[in-house]
Amino acid sequence: MSIAAPSNPKEITARGIILGVLITLIFTAAQVYLGLKVGLTFATSIPAAVISMALLSAFKDATIQENNIVQTIASAAGTLASVIFVLPGLIMIGWWASVPFWPVFGACAVGGVLGVMYTMPLRRALVSQSDLPYPEGVAAAEVLKVGMASRAGAAEGKAGLWAVIWGSLASALFAAGGAVKLMAAEVAIYFRTGSGATGIGASSSLALIGAGHLMGITVGIAMLAGLVIAWGIMVPLMTSLTPAAAGADAAAHALGIWSKEVRMMGAGVIGLAAIVTLAGLAKPIYSGLKSAMEAARKAKLQGAVIERTEQDLPIFIVGLITLISMVPAGWLLASFIQGTALATLAVPLIAVGIAYILIAGMFAAAVCGYMAGLIGSSNSPVSGIAILTILGAALSVGMVGRNVMGPDLAHALIAFALFVTTVVLAVAVIGNDNLQDLKTGQLVDATPWKQQVGLLIGVVAGSCVVPPVLELLNQANGFVGAANTHAISSQPLAAPQALLISTLAQGVIGGNLQWNLLGYGALVGLLLVLINYALKKSSNDKYSLPPLGVGLAIYLPSAVITPVVIGALAGYLFERAMARKTGGETAKRLGVLIMSGFIVGESLFNVALAGLIVLSGKGEPLAIANSLSESSTMLVALFVGTATVWGLYRWSARQGEQIGA
């Protein structure tokens, strides 16, 4: 399905910017809350695209490129909320009692701007000239195309719009079933293995099934390998070597060892794979920079015209903005240090901090951008990058103060490392989102530089929202392990990622971190890199086992990974079944749109539910009393989820046959 674009379509408009910023306010607030609640965030590109199409459809002159700018603004801001994987750590260690606006705004804004700048030269190498799947970027483009095609009355366009609608309604209702407690939020089984324990869990999430379908079978198999390594080898082995606590059941024993030890090894796998990935990206990065500079020179030549769909911000502007961003970055770091035990070390710490933001930020943006292309923004292990970043930051600032270390100085160094990591993480998450959005733009004939401007608008909008929402939740709920006891609620938010990151910072600077676990993980990662290399070489690149996908499955909970694997396998079987049928290609495209709808519906429901939770002050505002046992609600979730996926695949096949007849 293609959408013809005029030579100069309407893209950046006042109404589009206003709509994008308004969606940003809602999504960023929801992202902050859900990230603190469960340690995960969701991609906002597709829901934003759907909302944009629905609202801008009232204007006859609205274009697909204008809708694309709206989702670009909203997705950049929603993604920026992932800085809450680090920021609450400053509350937890007692450095802040409340969340100050300007330092947090500054960290988000500076990091976000750098994230856009760092990934801009990679557009040609990793988007235009790459075969990376970009699952969410492709899905967002398909949603936008369907919306425009349905206006024109195309048969497949109408069917596609219904595919998005049915998928959205199904996933929203399925998520609602879990919220009211008629279905289990997770289907899980844990059991003893001799003196050890293991098990597997699967979140009741059609959105994750959809993400798996969009990722494809290669990444799905890699994640399946990661599940086998984590829960079939590591957890049983390590639980057998560690006696269970008194009264602990198999689930508590297995999950305890996974969260404390196996997950750290997963971080090591991701770290090694990320380093190898970056080394492999050296040539594409160089090619991207060279291509960008050649485009800039070409633009200066008299009569030279660069196609609209290849026009980036000039590389000179990119470099200038990057250098100028170091000024507010230095001011932020200086303000953070002022009046603390670190004041006497201000100059070397600020120098180290700026250098780390520049270098680690480039690393994080490139790797996260690549991973977004491989497995999607929602499933890109940004928190794994945060682990590596805090290790590097803590080591760097720890070296500056190693000769004058004392309790007060150590505490201040931990806080400074967390703040520097916040800036780098902002770079990473925007880099993670930037290339995904640019892929969507490529597929709908958008102008890259206009999208990049939209990204910057989204960064500023999101940076305004994160501090007040975080402070509101700090005052209302507080965080687990925080010294602040003035929260209104007696149920603090878990903020699991921030708790882990702050623990790592304390371990590195305090000298008691378990480096051996990260080392073991790195060895596993090296083995996976070698296996992937051998597999690709022996099959002429037909088969591969992406180490990042394997590491991700070790690092993230099985409840998140298992449905993704199921979705990838289901999608493979469906597309294989459709390969030789009449209208099979149409059915495949409709299947992609249904899976996109799964992400849309559940995301929008979670946005609404998060708002309801905040407004009502209840952790489970929709829960109702029922007599179903836990095992019964698991069976209900399994049956309803299977029937829904199967039924909608069947619908796609029938529609494809009718349209192709």
XYZ file of C-alpha atoms in Angstrom:
661
model
C 0.000 0.000 0.000
C 1.582 3.289 -1.030
C 0.542 6.861 -0.381
C 1.601 9.319 -3.047
C 3.037 12.476 -1.531
C 2.937 15.925 -3.112
C 6.250 17.669 -3.718
C 5.814 19.859 -0.652
C 3.175 18.329 1.640
C 1.807 19.978 4.765
C 3.932 18.656 7.661
C 4.782 20.967 10.567
C 1.631 22.939 11.385
C 0.454 24.863 14.434
C -2.452 22.456 14.976
C -0.145 19.453 14.637
C 2.326 20.851 17.177
C -0.465 21.710 19.639
C -2.022 18.254 19.257
C 1.343 16.541 19.627
C 2.159 18.490 22.789
C -1.278 17.750 24.313
C -0.867 14.015 23.651
C 2.614 14.357 25.137
C 1.265 15.699 28.420
C -1.015 12.677 28.836
C 1.398 10.000 27.685
C 4.406 11.280 29.607
C 2.456 11.406 32.876
C 1.159 7.884 32.280
C 4.643 6.631 31.371
C 6.166 8.058 34.535
C 3.554 6.374 36.732
C 3.626 2.982 35.017
C 7.428 2.943 34.875
C 7.580 3.513 38.629
C 4.838 0.954 39.229
C 6.092 -1.996 37.184
C 9.508 -0.985 35.833
C 8.421 -0.975 32.179
C 7.138 1.645 29.758
C 5.273 1.325 26.465
C 5.842 2.886 23.051
C 3.491 5.772 22.307
C 4.035 6.136 18.536
C 1.109 4.012 17.386
C -1.478 5.264 19.903
C -0.436 8.823 19.084
C -0.820 8.131 15.362
C -4.319 6.733 15.879
C -5.404 9.679 18.037
C -3.899 12.110 15.548
C -5.742 10.539 12.618
C -9.023 10.545 14.513
C -8.767 14.229 15.445
C -7.191 15.593 12.265
C -9.713 13.741 10.090
C -11.997 16.741 10.709
C -9.675 18.762 8.460
C -9.891 17.953 4.752
C -6.371 19.231 4.110
C -4.696 17.029 6.746
C -1.889 14.922 5.299
C -0.211 11.689 6.308
C 2.995 13.648 6.878
C 1.219 16.001 9.306
C -0.105 13.006 11.252
C 3.424 11.639 11.262
C 4.774 14.813 12.882
C 2.138 14.530 15.638
C 3.162 10.965 16.509
C 6.827 11.961 16.305
C 6.376 14.722 18.897
C 4.334 12.495 21.201
C 6.585 9.453 20.914
C 9.743 11.435 21.699
C 8.203 12.887 24.839
C 6.648 9.632 25.998
C 9.968 7.852 25.574
C 11.782 10.521 27.601
C 9.812 9.428 30.672
C 12.184 6.441 30.907
C 14.593 8.660 32.873
C 12.538 7.561 35.907
C 14.588 4.352 35.715
C 17.335 6.418 37.407
C 15.995 9.644 38.942
C 14.108 8.161 41.940
C 17.459 6.774 43.076
C 18.374 10.270 44.260
C 15.323 10.151 46.556
C 16.118 6.603 47.662
C 19.647 7.446 48.791
C 18.365 10.521 50.621
C 20.097 13.093 48.412
C 16.812 14.783 47.510
C 13.729 14.992 49.707
C 11.699 16.437 46.824
C 12.188 16.550 43.061
C 13.545 19.954 41.922
C 12.164 21.179 38.606
C 15.129 22.823 36.879
C 17.824 20.153 37.401
C 15.448 17.428 36.200
C 14.154 19.525 33.301
C 17.726 20.371 32.323
C 18.933 16.762 32.463
C 16.006 15.593 30.313
C 16.260 18.461 27.814
C 20.044 18.373 27.350
C 20.091 14.579 27.089
C 17.114 14.551 24.740
C 18.613 17.138 22.393
C 21.888 15.192 22.285
C 19.927 11.998 21.580
C 18.434 13.624 18.488
C 21.794 15.054 17.368
C 23.768 11.850 17.881
C 21.395 9.658 15.882
C 20.774 12.131 13.063
C 23.929 11.171 11.108
C 22.910 7.500 11.436
C 19.633 7.905 9.528
C 21.037 6.959 6.144
C 23.152 4.079 7.469
C 20.567 2.535 9.813
C 17.280 3.545 8.162
C 17.542 4.410 4.457
C 20.254 1.872 3.621
C 19.447 -0.812 6.208
C 17.263 -3.930 6.267
C 16.597 -3.695 10.013
C 12.896 -4.530 10.617
C 11.966 -1.527 12.853
C 8.760 -3.325 13.997
C 7.054 -0.369 15.672
C 8.182 2.130 13.045
C 6.749 -0.064 10.297
C 3.553 -0.637 12.295
C 3.079 3.108 12.852
C 3.547 3.736 9.129
C 0.986 1.047 8.289
C -1.508 2.619 10.691
C -1.010 6.031 9.054
C -1.303 4.581 5.548
C -4.492 2.707 6.408
C -6.044 5.871 7.784
C -5.319 7.759 4.572
C -6.279 4.872 2.270
C -9.637 4.428 4.002
C -10.410 8.053 3.114
C -9.872 7.254 -0.536
C -12.248 4.288 -0.351
C -9.680 1.594 -1.192
C -10.954 -1.889 -0.346
C -7.794 -2.942 1.454
C -7.632 0.430 3.180
C -11.098 -0.066 4.639
C -10.331 -3.628 5.690
C -7.051 -2.442 7.204
C -8.764 0.246 9.230
C -11.155 -2.377 10.587
C -8.156 -4.586 11.352
C -6.674 -1.826 13.515
C -10.080 -1.211 15.155
C -10.763 -4.891 15.903
C -7.243 -5.427 17.198
C -7.449 -2.317 19.383
C -10.841 -3.224 20.840
C -9.777 -6.820 21.481
C -6.600 -5.879 23.324
C -8.293 -3.100 25.305
C -11.070 -5.452 26.445
C -8.525 -8.160 27.210
C -6.512 -5.716 29.336
C -9.731 -4.599 31.036
C -10.461 -8.214 31.945
C -7.187 -8.302 33.843
C -7.851 -4.939 35.495
C -11.195 -6.092 36.899
C -9.575 -9.371 38.075
C -11.674 -11.684 35.896
C -8.459 -12.815 34.233
C -5.012 -13.295 35.691
C -2.498 -10.583 34.873
C 0.076 -13.344 34.452
C -0.039 -17.042 33.616
C 2.841 -18.676 35.469
C 4.107 -21.988 36.792
C 7.054 -22.509 39.147
C 8.349 -25.818 40.472
C 11.199 -27.519 42.313
C 14.109 -29.090 40.433
C 15.731 -31.198 43.095
C 17.239 -28.725 45.543
C 16.690 -25.885 43.090
C 13.689 -24.244 41.477
C 12.617 -22.692 38.212
C 9.524 -21.871 36.219
C 8.112 -19.636 33.529
C 5.643 -16.780 33.406
C 3.704 -15.058 30.660
C 2.023 -11.688 31.028
C -1.591 -11.617 29.861
C -0.815 -9.067 27.184
C -1.981 -9.076 23.576
C 0.297 -6.077 23.000
C 3.331 -8.256 23.672
C 1.928 -10.929 21.340
C 1.604 -8.226 18.692
C 5.145 -7.006 19.316
C 6.426 -10.547 18.796
C 4.593 -10.862 15.486
C 6.078 -7.566 14.305
C 9.613 -8.477 15.412
C 9.679 -11.648 13.361
C 10.894 -15.179 13.813
C 14.647 -14.439 13.956
C 14.415 -12.240 17.044
C 11.743 -14.551 18.468
C 14.086 -17.560 18.275
C 16.880 -15.503 19.865
C 14.589 -14.607 22.756
C 13.505 -18.240 23.093
C 17.185 -19.168 23.393
C 17.541 -16.531 26.113
C 14.584 -17.983 28.028
C 16.125 -21.457 27.848
C 19.500 -20.163 29.042
C 17.999 -18.130 31.895
C 15.198 -20.368 33.155
C 16.331 -23.755 31.862
C 20.002 -23.535 32.886
C 20.984 -20.538 35.027
C 18.066 -20.368 37.462
C 17.912 -24.144 38.218
C 21.681 -24.309 38.637
C 22.032 -21.224 40.809
C 19.001 -21.984 42.989
C 20.426 -25.449 43.678
C 23.638 -23.776 44.887
C 21.726 -21.289 47.058
C 19.418 -22.739 49.730
C 15.924 -21.299 49.802
C 14.968 -18.970 52.641
C 12.791 -20.433 55.349
C 9.206 -20.698 54.149
C 10.029 -19.646 50.563
C 8.135 -21.482 47.847
C 9.494 -22.394 44.419
C 8.345 -19.105 42.857
C 9.966 -16.948 45.535
C 13.194 -18.971 45.379
C 13.466 -18.877 41.566
C 12.466 -15.225 41.181
C 14.773 -14.173 44.030
C 17.843 -15.759 42.424
C 16.885 -14.449 38.984
C 16.476 -10.854 40.200
C 19.660 -10.815 42.307
C 22.064 -12.877 40.206
C 20.816 -14.092 36.827
C 19.542 -10.671 35.800
C 22.954 -9.200 36.560
C 24.474 -11.820 34.287
C 21.939 -10.801 31.650
C 23.213 -7.249 31.966
C 26.696 -8.593 31.273
C 25.440 -10.370 28.139
C 23.784 -7.168 26.927
C 26.909 -5.167 27.695
C 29.225 -7.435 25.721
C 26.747 -7.718 22.861
C 26.292 -3.945 22.871
C 30.061 -3.395 22.660
C 30.369 -5.848 19.760
C 27.353 -4.250 18.077
C 28.937 -0.821 18.381
C 32.170 -2.146 16.901
C 30.166 -3.556 14.007
C 28.461 -0.205 13.614
C 31.766 1.630 13.144
C 31.560 1.335 9.367
C 27.834 2.281 9.084
C 28.408 5.210 11.456
C 31.347 6.402 9.369
C 29.302 5.948 6.185
C 26.405 7.873 7.704
C 28.617 10.785 8.718
C 30.326 10.784 5.335
C 26.961 10.694 3.555
C 25.650 13.562 5.692
C 28.692 15.711 4.957
C 28.503 14.912 1.235
C 24.845 15.950 1.276
C 25.813 19.224 2.950
C 28.480 19.893 0.298
C 26.052 18.967 -2.455
C 23.541 21.492 -1.149
C 26.125 24.264 -1.541
C 26.756 23.485 -5.183
C 24.893 25.731 -7.572
C 21.836 23.993 -8.958
C 22.249 20.922 -6.737
C 18.950 19.701 -5.372
C 18.609 17.104 -2.633
C 15.364 15.170 -2.659
C 12.960 16.371 0.004
C 12.836 12.909 1.593
C 16.630 12.961 2.069
C 16.980 16.428 3.603
C 18.425 16.255 7.142
C 19.422 19.164 9.326
C 22.833 20.301 8.030
C 25.686 18.398 9.664
C 27.255 21.737 10.653
C 24.118 22.611 12.657
C 24.156 19.172 14.257
C 27.760 19.613 15.390
C 27.152 23.173 16.582
C 24.088 22.220 18.649
C 26.038 19.317 20.169
C 28.864 21.614 21.267
C 26.504 24.334 22.520
C 24.645 21.687 24.584
C 27.814 21.159 26.611
C 27.387 24.633 28.140
C 24.067 23.917 29.909
C 25.362 20.416 30.675
C 28.365 21.894 32.491
C 26.127 24.404 34.287
C 23.820 21.588 35.454
C 26.724 19.574 36.835
C 28.218 22.634 38.532
C 24.871 23.518 40.124
C 24.466 19.935 41.339
C 27.888 20.019 43.037
C 27.631 23.524 44.492
C 27.469 23.585 48.295
C 28.142 19.843 48.669
C 31.085 17.765 49.840
C 32.196 17.625 46.194
C 32.806 21.390 45.912
C 36.592 21.019 46.204
C 36.566 18.477 43.344
C 34.222 20.505 41.143
C 36.577 21.119 38.207
C 37.728 17.512 37.615
C 34.228 16.121 38.266
C 32.582 18.502 35.798
C 35.253 17.683 33.199
C 34.742 13.954 33.712
C 30.961 14.391 33.661
C 30.912 16.331 30.372
C 33.347 13.907 28.722
C 31.250 10.968 29.904
C 28.026 12.502 28.587
C 29.684 13.093 25.205
C 31.323 9.678 24.817
C 28.909 7.373 26.655
C 26.009 9.291 25.111
C 27.261 8.536 21.594
C 27.690 4.866 22.506
C 24.238 4.637 24.067
C 22.461 6.477 21.243
C 24.046 4.365 18.510
C 23.454 1.040 20.243
C 19.913 1.892 21.347
C 19.054 3.156 17.876
C 20.288 -0.117 16.401
C 18.372 -2.175 18.960
C 15.199 -0.197 18.249
C 15.607 -1.192 14.617
C 16.157 -4.806 15.562
C 13.491 -5.419 18.209
C 11.463 -2.202 18.572
C 11.478 0.708 21.008
C 9.214 -0.958 23.583
C 11.474 -3.980 23.951
C 14.849 -2.331 23.523
C 16.719 -3.005 26.792
C 17.286 0.635 27.720
C 17.459 -0.331 31.384
C 20.329 -2.668 30.494
C 22.146 0.265 28.937
C 21.387 2.191 32.136
C 23.166 -0.538 34.096
C 26.281 -0.228 31.961
C 26.087 3.558 32.123
C 25.894 3.713 35.922
C 28.811 1.273 36.193
C 30.927 3.493 33.955
C 29.792 6.705 35.640
C 30.415 5.370 39.135
C 33.859 4.109 38.180
C 34.750 7.430 36.515
C 33.676 9.723 39.342
C 34.945 7.238 41.915
C 38.454 7.524 40.470
C 38.335 11.310 40.909
C 37.558 11.039 44.612
C 39.397 7.825 45.487
C 42.207 9.599 47.385
C 39.907 11.632 49.646
C 37.063 9.157 50.086
C 34.920 9.457 53.210
C 31.258 8.770 54.094
C 29.999 12.204 53.040
C 32.088 12.282 49.892
C 31.065 8.732 48.919
C 27.398 9.643 49.345
C 27.843 12.738 47.179
C 29.762 10.814 44.512
C 26.953 8.250 44.297
C 24.435 11.056 43.793
C 26.614 12.740 41.155
C 27.010 9.438 39.275
C 23.223 8.985 39.286
C 22.681 12.493 37.923
C 25.227 12.034 35.113
C 23.592 8.682 34.283
C 20.212 10.438 34.032
C 21.547 12.699 31.276
C 23.108 9.773 29.392
C 19.916 7.729 29.729
C 17.943 10.627 28.242
C 20.350 10.500 25.293
C 19.822 6.736 25.005
C 16.018 6.700 25.122
C 15.661 9.496 22.563
C 18.197 7.780 20.317
C 16.128 4.634 20.813
C 13.014 6.477 19.616
C 14.525 8.775 16.984
C 15.466 6.182 14.384
C 12.170 4.331 14.890
C 10.287 7.547 14.082
C 12.535 8.301 11.121
C 11.743 4.826 9.760
C 8.047 5.675 9.955
C 8.825 8.939 8.182
C 10.730 7.163 5.424
C 7.740 4.889 4.757
C 5.277 7.801 4.507
C 7.552 10.109 2.471
C 8.175 12.582 5.289
C 10.911 15.224 5.298
C 13.653 14.096 7.737
C 14.671 17.560 8.964
C 11.059 18.432 9.780
C 10.740 15.217 11.775
C 13.945 16.070 13.592
C 12.510 19.462 14.527
C 9.378 17.663 15.728
C 11.548 15.415 17.878
C 13.172 18.431 19.501
C 9.738 19.935 20.242
C 8.722 16.647 21.837
C 11.879 16.604 23.964
C 11.168 20.052 25.399
C 7.497 19.210 26.031
C 8.349 15.950 27.793
C 11.068 17.631 29.866
C 8.437 20.018 31.233
C 6.158 17.179 32.328
C 8.537 14.694 33.967
C 9.599 16.779 37.046
C 6.127 17.801 38.339
C 4.620 14.332 37.799
C 7.589 12.667 39.503
C 7.312 15.065 42.445
C 3.547 14.503 42.661
C 4.081 10.753 42.929
C 6.921 11.264 45.380
C 4.624 13.231 47.680
C 1.623 10.957 47.161
C 3.253 7.505 47.238
C 6.974 7.754 47.799
C 9.376 5.030 46.683
C 10.456 1.731 48.177
C 13.629 2.163 50.226
C 13.426 5.970 50.304
C 14.116 7.918 53.465
C 11.121 10.197 52.808
C 8.317 9.157 55.195
C 5.925 12.022 54.397
C 4.138 10.313 51.501
C 0.338 10.272 51.667
C -0.070 6.631 50.675
C 1.159 3.716 52.752
C 1.954 1.782 49.561
C 5.146 3.213 48.020
C 5.893 2.699 44.349
C 8.406 -0.072 43.699
C 10.516 1.816 41.098
C 12.427 -1.449 40.515
C 14.825 -0.117 37.899
C 15.824 2.923 39.950
C 16.356 0.710 43.002
C 18.703 -1.538 41.011
C 20.610 1.396 39.481
C 21.120 3.123 42.846
C 22.235 -0.192 44.385
C 24.839 -0.599 41.629
C 26.150 2.930 42.163
C 26.532 2.281 45.876
C 28.226 -1.053 45.147
C 30.791 0.378 42.733
C 31.756 3.381 44.843
C 31.507 1.381 48.063
C 33.656 -1.385 46.549
C 31.263 -4.311 47.148
C 29.734 -4.900 43.693
C 29.538 -8.484 42.365
C 31.681 -7.976 39.286
C 31.929 -11.720 38.878
C 28.286 -11.962 37.783
C 28.746 -9.283 35.122
C 31.902 -11.096 33.988
C 30.113 -14.439 33.702
C 27.427 -12.734 31.641
C 30.044 -11.162 29.377
C 31.541 -14.622 28.751
C 28.111 -15.946 27.802
C 27.695 -12.917 25.536
C 31.043 -13.619 23.855
C 29.996 -17.221 23.214
C 26.724 -16.010 21.705
C 28.585 -13.575 19.445
C 30.759 -16.421 18.155
C 27.718 -18.670 17.604
C 25.923 -15.895 15.721
C 28.979 -15.267 13.547
C 29.347 -18.973 12.701
C 25.625 -19.325 11.992
C 25.529 -16.339 9.639
C 28.692 -17.386 7.835
C 27.586 -21.001 7.314
C 24.160 -19.941 5.968
C 25.289 -16.917 3.916
C 23.441 -14.590 6.307
C 20.189 -16.540 5.942
C 20.092 -17.465 9.613
C 21.276 -15.610 12.705
C 20.913 -15.578 16.482
C 21.160 -11.896 17.544
C 23.062 -11.841 20.869
C 21.199 -8.715 21.983
C 17.888 -10.545 21.640
C 19.237 -13.437 23.721
C 20.619 -11.092 26.383
C 17.343 -9.217 26.518
C 15.474 -12.441 27.284
C 17.877 -13.197 30.144
C 17.644 -9.684 31.554
C 13.895 -8.991 31.345
C 11.260 -11.004 33.260
C 10.011 -14.149 31.538
C 6.502 -12.708 31.906
C 7.466 -10.036 29.378
C 9.538 -12.203 27.025
C 7.352 -15.336 26.792
C 4.370 -13.681 25.052
C 6.771 -11.960 22.647
C 8.217 -15.354 21.688
C 4.703 -16.789 21.294
C 3.744 -13.849 19.069
C 6.821 -14.335 16.872
C 6.105 -18.052 16.422
C 2.393 -17.445 15.791
C 3.186 -14.761 13.225
C 5.643 -17.051 11.442
C 3.103 -19.878 11.236
C 0.360 -17.517 10.047
C 2.469 -15.954 7.320
C 3.700 -19.363 6.208
C 0.104 -20.596 5.962
C -0.847 -17.527 3.905
C 2.134 -17.757 1.545
C 0.397 -19.712 -1.251
C -3.224 -18.740 -0.674
C -5.306 -16.359 -2.753
C -4.934 -12.897 -1.251
C -2.197 -14.192 1.012
C -0.098 -11.026 0.838
C -3.142 -8.928 1.708
C -3.886 -11.252 4.627
C -0.299 -10.838 5.865
C -0.619 -7.039 5.801
C -3.938 -7.232 7.635
C -2.267 -9.477 10.214
C 0.380 -6.799 10.782
C -2.361 -4.207 11.282
C -4.233 -6.391 13.770
C -1.037 -6.822 15.747
C -0.506 -3.071 15.553
C -4.035 -2.700 16.891
C -3.118 -4.962 19.798
C -0.411 -2.456 20.761
C -2.753 0.504 20.200
C -5.626 -0.819 22.299
C -3.625 -1.985 25.280
C -1.485 1.159 25.293
C -4.524 3.452 25.234
C -6.208 1.404 27.953
C -3.081 1.602 30.108
C -2.970 5.368 29.614
C -6.586 5.640 30.777
C -6.023 3.220 33.658
C -2.941 5.114 34.842
C -4.954 8.327 34.876
C -7.725 6.618 36.831
C -5.235 5.229 39.342
C -3.761 8.683 39.941
C -7.190 10.338 40.195
C -8.732 7.702 42.466
C -5.662 7.125 44.609
C -6.284 3.363 44.380
C -3.777 0.880 43.063
C -6.506 -1.263 41.475
C -9.487 1.038 40.927
C -11.342 -1.358 38.595
C -10.914 -4.536 40.641
C -14.129 -6.317 41.610
C -14.710 -9.133 44.051
C -15.202 -12.554 42.422
C -15.099 -16.168 43.504
C -12.634 -17.362 40.856
C -9.419 -18.941 42.095
C -6.018 -17.845 40.816
C -5.682 -20.969 38.659
C -9.148 -20.364 37.189
C -8.306 -16.780 36.197
C -5.117 -18.081 34.541
C -7.140 -20.576 32.495
C -9.609 -17.864 31.513
C -6.782 -15.586 30.360
C -5.147 -18.422 28.395
C -8.401 -19.443 26.697
C -9.598 -15.913 25.872
C -6.150 -14.828 24.609
C -5.749 -17.897 22.372
C -9.282 -17.597 20.983
C -8.811 -13.884 20.268
C -5.546 -14.300 18.379
C -6.814 -17.311 16.414
C -10.118 -15.632 15.565
C -8.503 -12.443 14.276
C -5.945 -14.371 12.226
C -8.901 -16.231 10.647
C -10.611 -12.913 9.952
C -7.473 -11.642 8.208
C -7.301 -14.765 6.048
C -10.948 -14.446 4.970
C -10.619 -10.739 4.218
C -7.474 -11.344 2.202
C -9.216 -14.030 0.169
C -12.214 -11.777 -0.544
C -10.089 -8.784 -1.557
C -7.745 -10.913 -3.666
C -10.559 -12.743 -5.473
